[in-house]
Amino acid sequence: EAGVTQSPTHLIKTRGQQATLRCSPISGHTSVYWYQQALGLGLQFLLWYDEGEERNRGNFPPRFSGRQFPNYSSELNVNALELEDSALYLCASSRYGGPETQYFGPGTRLLVL
Amino acid sequence: GDSVTQMEGPVTLSEEAFLTINCTYTATGYPSLFWYVQYPGEGLQLLLKATKADDKGSNKGFEATYRKETTSFHLEKGSVQVSDSAVYFCALSEGSSNTGKLIFGQGTTLQVKP
């Protein structure tokens, strides 16, 4: 069974640009979660999508947004990039929403110059 | 709010030594508890989990017991290998409300020397 996949693996942008990160969940999983792992800040919850709807978001500004498609894949968009957005962005999926076990992908490393 | 506290790292051990990484939590309700491992340059891999008090999760020689009385979920392994060198994260899923998010500890770096 294929795991969670993310693309691209690395992304380099300049300040003010937009970044789009993509995630495909494990087959049969309907929930997708996004986390940011920034140096010195640990793992922070960003967004949760389930059945195409945004269910919860963490303490991040509105320029962090995303969506979930009918096939349950998801994309994370970060607008007006700032230097401090440089981080590893991890996507996870679970069979259902809520307190289910989350399985993580390899991440997309975003560097903002 | 709910939180997770892990012991400070890095932890440096010789091969075949006994490993303990402490994890304590604060939570309302009845959270599920997890240990994830992150190898250099990779994402998180689920190592083990426990969903209720006194449950023991185990995998690849690692184990942890959900202790409600001490609000702890310490990770142990009897004999570590060089290949166990990684960052270990303790996490909980909020049991009192369906927020979907995992709350992570700060991570503990383990380095195993031959």
Short mmCIF file of C-alpha atoms in Angstrom, two decimals:
data_model
loop_
_atom_site.label_atom_id
_atom_site.label_comp_id
_atom_site.label_asym_id
_atom_site.label_seq_id
_atom_site.Cartn_x
_atom_site.Cartn_y
_atom_site.Cartn_z
CA GLU A 1 0.00 0.00 0.00
CA ALA A 2 1.44 3.34 -1.05
CA GLY A 3 2.01 5.88 1.68
CA VAL A 4 1.30 9.58 1.74
CA THR A 5 3.05 11.34 -1.11
CA GLN A 6 3.98 15.00 -1.37
CA SER A 7 5.28 17.19 -4.16
CA PRO A 8 7.56 18.87 -4.80
CA THR A 9 10.25 17.64 -2.43
CA HIS A 10 11.96 21.01 -2.46
CA LEU A 11 10.71 24.46 -3.42
CA ILE A 12 12.63 27.72 -3.58
CA LYS A 13 10.72 31.00 -3.75
CA THR A 14 11.43 34.64 -3.15
CA ARG A 15 9.68 36.87 -0.65
CA GLY A 16 6.24 37.97 -1.80
CA GLN A 17 5.70 35.05 -4.16
CA GLN A 18 3.12 32.29 -3.78
CA ALA A 19 3.87 28.63 -3.10
CA THR A 20 1.66 25.63 -3.82
CA LEU A 21 2.34 22.31 -2.13
CA ARG A 22 0.53 19.09 -2.97
CA CYS A 23 -0.38 15.97 -1.03
CA SER A 24 -1.94 12.62 -1.92
CA PRO A 25 -3.28 10.62 1.02
CA ILE A 26 -3.14 6.89 1.57
CA SER A 27 -5.82 5.13 -0.47
CA GLY A 28 -9.04 4.95 1.55
CA HIS A 29 -8.15 7.88 3.80
CA THR A 30 -10.52 10.83 3.69
CA SER A 31 -8.79 13.25 6.07
CA VAL A 32 -5.71 15.29 5.27
CA TYR A 33 -3.71 17.38 7.72
CA TRP A 34 -0.95 19.93 7.17
CA TYR A 35 1.80 20.75 9.65
CA GLN A 36 4.70 23.19 9.58
CA GLN A 37 8.07 22.18 11.01
CA ALA A 38 10.15 25.32 11.27
CA LEU A 39 13.59 25.42 12.82
CA GLY A 40 13.29 26.13 16.52
CA LEU A 41 9.49 26.10 16.50
CA GLY A 42 8.74 22.40 16.41
CA LEU A 43 5.74 20.86 14.69
CA GLN A 44 2.75 23.18 14.40
CA PHE A 45 -0.71 22.18 13.17
CA LEU A 46 -1.83 24.18 10.14
CA LEU A 47 -5.00 22.78 8.60
CA TRP A 48 -7.36 19.80 8.60
CA TYR A 49 -9.51 18.81 5.63
CA ASP A 50 -12.10 16.07 5.67
CA GLU A 51 -14.54 15.13 2.92
CA GLY A 52 -13.62 18.27 0.99
CA GLU A 53 -14.28 20.67 3.85
CA GLU A 54 -11.90 22.62 6.06
CA ARG A 55 -12.57 21.32 9.57
CA ASN A 56 -10.01 23.17 11.63
CA ARG A 57 -7.07 25.50 11.24
CA GLY A 58 -4.19 26.34 13.51
CA ASN A 59 -2.89 29.71 14.60
CA PHE A 60 -1.64 30.84 11.19
CA PRO A 61 -2.54 33.93 9.15
CA PRO A 62 -5.11 33.73 6.33
CA ARG A 63 -2.38 33.76 3.67
CA PHE A 64 -2.03 30.06 4.53
CA SER A 65 -4.92 28.33 2.82
CA GLY A 66 -5.70 25.16 1.01
CA ARG A 67 -8.30 22.84 -0.33
CA GLN A 68 -9.18 19.20 -0.68
CA PHE A 69 -10.24 17.71 -3.99
CA PRO A 70 -12.93 15.08 -4.65
CA ASN A 71 -10.22 12.39 -4.80
CA TYR A 72 -9.15 13.50 -1.27
CA SER A 73 -5.81 14.90 -2.41
CA SER A 74 -5.00 18.33 -1.07
CA GLU A 75 -2.98 21.39 -1.78
CA LEU A 76 -1.59 24.01 0.55
CA ASN A 77 -1.17 27.54 -0.74
CA VAL A 78 1.00 30.12 0.94
CA ASN A 79 0.58 33.65 -0.40
CA ALA A 80 2.84 36.66 0.06
CA LEU A 81 5.71 34.51 1.24
CA GLU A 82 7.84 35.75 4.11
CA LEU A 83 11.32 34.62 5.08
CA GLU A 84 9.98 32.94 8.21
CA ASP A 85 7.77 30.67 6.09
CA SER A 86 10.90 28.66 5.31
CA ALA A 87 10.20 25.26 6.82
CA LEU A 88 9.43 21.62 6.18
CA TYR A 89 5.71 21.23 5.42
CA LEU A 90 4.35 17.84 6.34
CA CYS A 91 1.12 16.35 5.15
CA ALA A 92 -0.61 13.52 6.99
CA SER A 93 -3.71 11.46 6.33
CA SER A 94 -6.06 9.33 8.39
CA ARG A 95 -8.90 6.97 7.66
CA TYR A 96 -11.43 9.25 9.27
CA GLY A 97 -11.28 12.64 10.88
CA GLY A 98 -10.61 13.37 14.49
CA PRO A 99 -8.50 11.29 16.86
CA GLU A 100 -7.48 8.72 14.28
CA THR A 101 -3.86 7.73 13.74
CA GLN A 102 -2.19 10.10 11.30
CA TYR A 103 0.35 8.85 8.77
CA PHE A 104 2.84 11.35 7.44
CA GLY A 105 4.42 11.97 4.08
CA PRO A 106 8.08 12.85 3.45
CA GLY A 107 7.41 16.59 3.42
CA THR A 108 8.11 19.54 1.15
CA ARG A 109 11.02 21.72 2.13
CA LEU A 110 10.22 25.34 1.31
CA LEU A 111 12.99 27.91 1.24
CA VAL A 112 12.06 31.57 0.95
CA LEU A 113 14.85 33.89 -0.15
CA GLY B 1 -4.67 23.74 26.60
CA ASP B 2 -3.26 20.29 26.02
CA SER B 3 0.52 19.98 25.89
CA VAL B 4 3.37 17.47 25.66
CA THR B 5 6.77 17.76 27.32
CA GLN B 6 9.75 15.64 26.33
CA MET B 7 13.15 15.33 27.92
CA GLU B 8 15.80 17.61 26.53
CA GLY B 9 18.24 16.14 24.07
CA PRO B 10 20.50 15.22 22.57
CA VAL B 11 20.75 11.78 24.08
CA THR B 12 24.00 10.00 23.21
CA LEU B 13 24.30 6.26 23.84
CA SER B 14 26.61 3.45 22.92
CA GLU B 15 25.29 0.60 20.82
CA GLU B 16 23.36 -2.00 22.87
CA ALA B 17 22.67 0.46 25.69
CA PHE B 18 19.22 0.83 27.26
CA LEU B 19 17.14 3.78 26.08
CA THR B 20 14.54 5.81 27.91
CA ILE B 21 13.05 9.02 26.52
CA ASN B 22 10.66 10.66 28.95
CA CYS B 23 7.36 12.12 27.83
CA THR B 24 4.67 13.66 30.02
CA TYR B 25 1.45 15.27 28.95
CA THR B 26 -1.31 17.58 30.09
CA ALA B 27 -4.74 16.93 28.65
CA THR B 28 -8.41 17.18 29.35
CA GLY B 29 -10.38 14.10 28.48
CA TYR B 30 -8.76 10.90 27.27
CA PRO B 31 -6.19 11.51 24.55
CA SER B 32 -4.51 8.92 22.39
CA LEU B 33 -0.71 8.95 22.66
CA PHE B 34 1.87 8.39 19.94
CA TRP B 35 5.58 8.16 19.33
CA TYR B 36 6.84 9.22 15.93
CA VAL B 37 10.41 9.00 14.62
CA GLN B 38 12.07 11.30 12.09
CA TYR B 39 15.24 10.16 10.34
CA PRO B 40 17.51 12.83 8.86
CA GLY B 41 15.95 14.52 5.86
CA GLU B 42 12.70 12.56 6.09
CA GLY B 43 9.13 12.94 7.29
CA LEU B 44 7.62 11.39 10.41
CA GLN B 45 7.09 7.66 10.79
CA LEU B 46 4.63 6.28 13.31
CA LEU B 47 6.59 4.18 15.79
CA LEU B 48 3.87 3.12 18.22
CA LYS B 49 0.64 4.26 19.82
CA ALA B 50 -1.68 3.68 22.78
CA THR B 51 -5.30 4.72 22.93
CA LYS B 52 -6.27 4.19 26.56
CA ALA B 53 -4.79 3.98 30.04
CA ASP B 54 -2.48 1.01 30.72
CA ASP B 55 -2.21 0.18 27.02
CA LYS B 56 1.30 -0.73 25.92
CA GLY B 57 2.37 0.16 22.40
CA SER B 58 5.30 -1.69 20.90
CA ASN B 59 7.17 -1.87 17.60
CA LYS B 60 10.71 -2.74 16.44
CA GLY B 61 11.85 -3.35 20.02
CA PHE B 62 10.51 -0.01 21.26
CA GLU B 63 7.71 0.14 23.79
CA ALA B 64 5.76 2.70 25.80
CA THR B 65 2.96 2.36 28.35
CA TYR B 66 0.11 4.87 28.72
CA ARG B 67 0.22 5.83 32.41
CA LYS B 68 -2.78 7.97 33.32
CA GLU B 69 -1.83 8.25 37.00
CA THR B 70 1.52 9.86 36.14
CA THR B 71 0.37 11.37 32.79
CA SER B 72 3.37 9.79 31.11
CA PHE B 73 4.23 7.81 27.98
CA HIS B 74 7.95 7.11 28.23
CA LEU B 75 9.68 5.42 25.30
CA GLU B 76 12.04 2.52 26.04
CA LYS B 77 14.22 0.12 24.12
CA GLY B 78 16.39 -2.55 25.67
CA SER B 79 19.30 -2.43 23.21
CA VAL B 80 19.74 0.44 20.77
CA GLN B 81 21.46 0.22 17.40
CA VAL B 82 23.28 2.83 15.35
CA SER B 83 20.34 2.75 12.95
CA ASP B 84 18.05 4.05 15.75
CA SER B 85 19.77 7.46 15.56
CA ALA B 86 16.96 9.89 14.79
CA VAL B 87 14.66 12.48 16.35
CA TYR B 88 11.81 11.06 18.42
CA PHE B 89 8.54 12.94 18.93
CA CYS B 90 5.89 12.22 21.53
CA ALA B 91 2.41 13.40 20.53
CA LEU B 92 -1.18 13.34 21.67
CA SER B 93 -4.48 13.71 19.90
CA GLU B 94 -6.97 15.77 21.84
CA GLY B 95 -9.57 13.50 23.36
CA SER B 96 -11.98 16.08 24.69
CA SER B 97 -12.77 17.75 21.38
CA ASN B 98 -12.55 16.71 17.76
CA THR B 99 -10.00 19.22 16.52
CA GLY B 100 -8.10 16.77 14.32
CA LYS B 101 -4.73 18.07 15.40
CA LEU B 102 -1.82 16.30 17.00
CA ILE B 103 0.09 18.15 19.68
CA PHE B 104 3.78 17.36 19.62
CA GLY B 105 6.58 17.57 22.10
CA GLN B 106 9.71 19.40 21.05
CA GLY B 107 11.47 16.23 19.94
CA THR B 108 14.46 14.38 21.39
CA THR B 109 17.53 13.70 19.28
CA LEU B 110 19.08 10.28 19.83
CA GLN B 111 22.60 9.56 18.67
CA VAL B 112 23.88 6.00 18.98
CA LYS B 113 27.62 5.46 18.66
CA PRO B 114 29.17 2.14 17.59
#
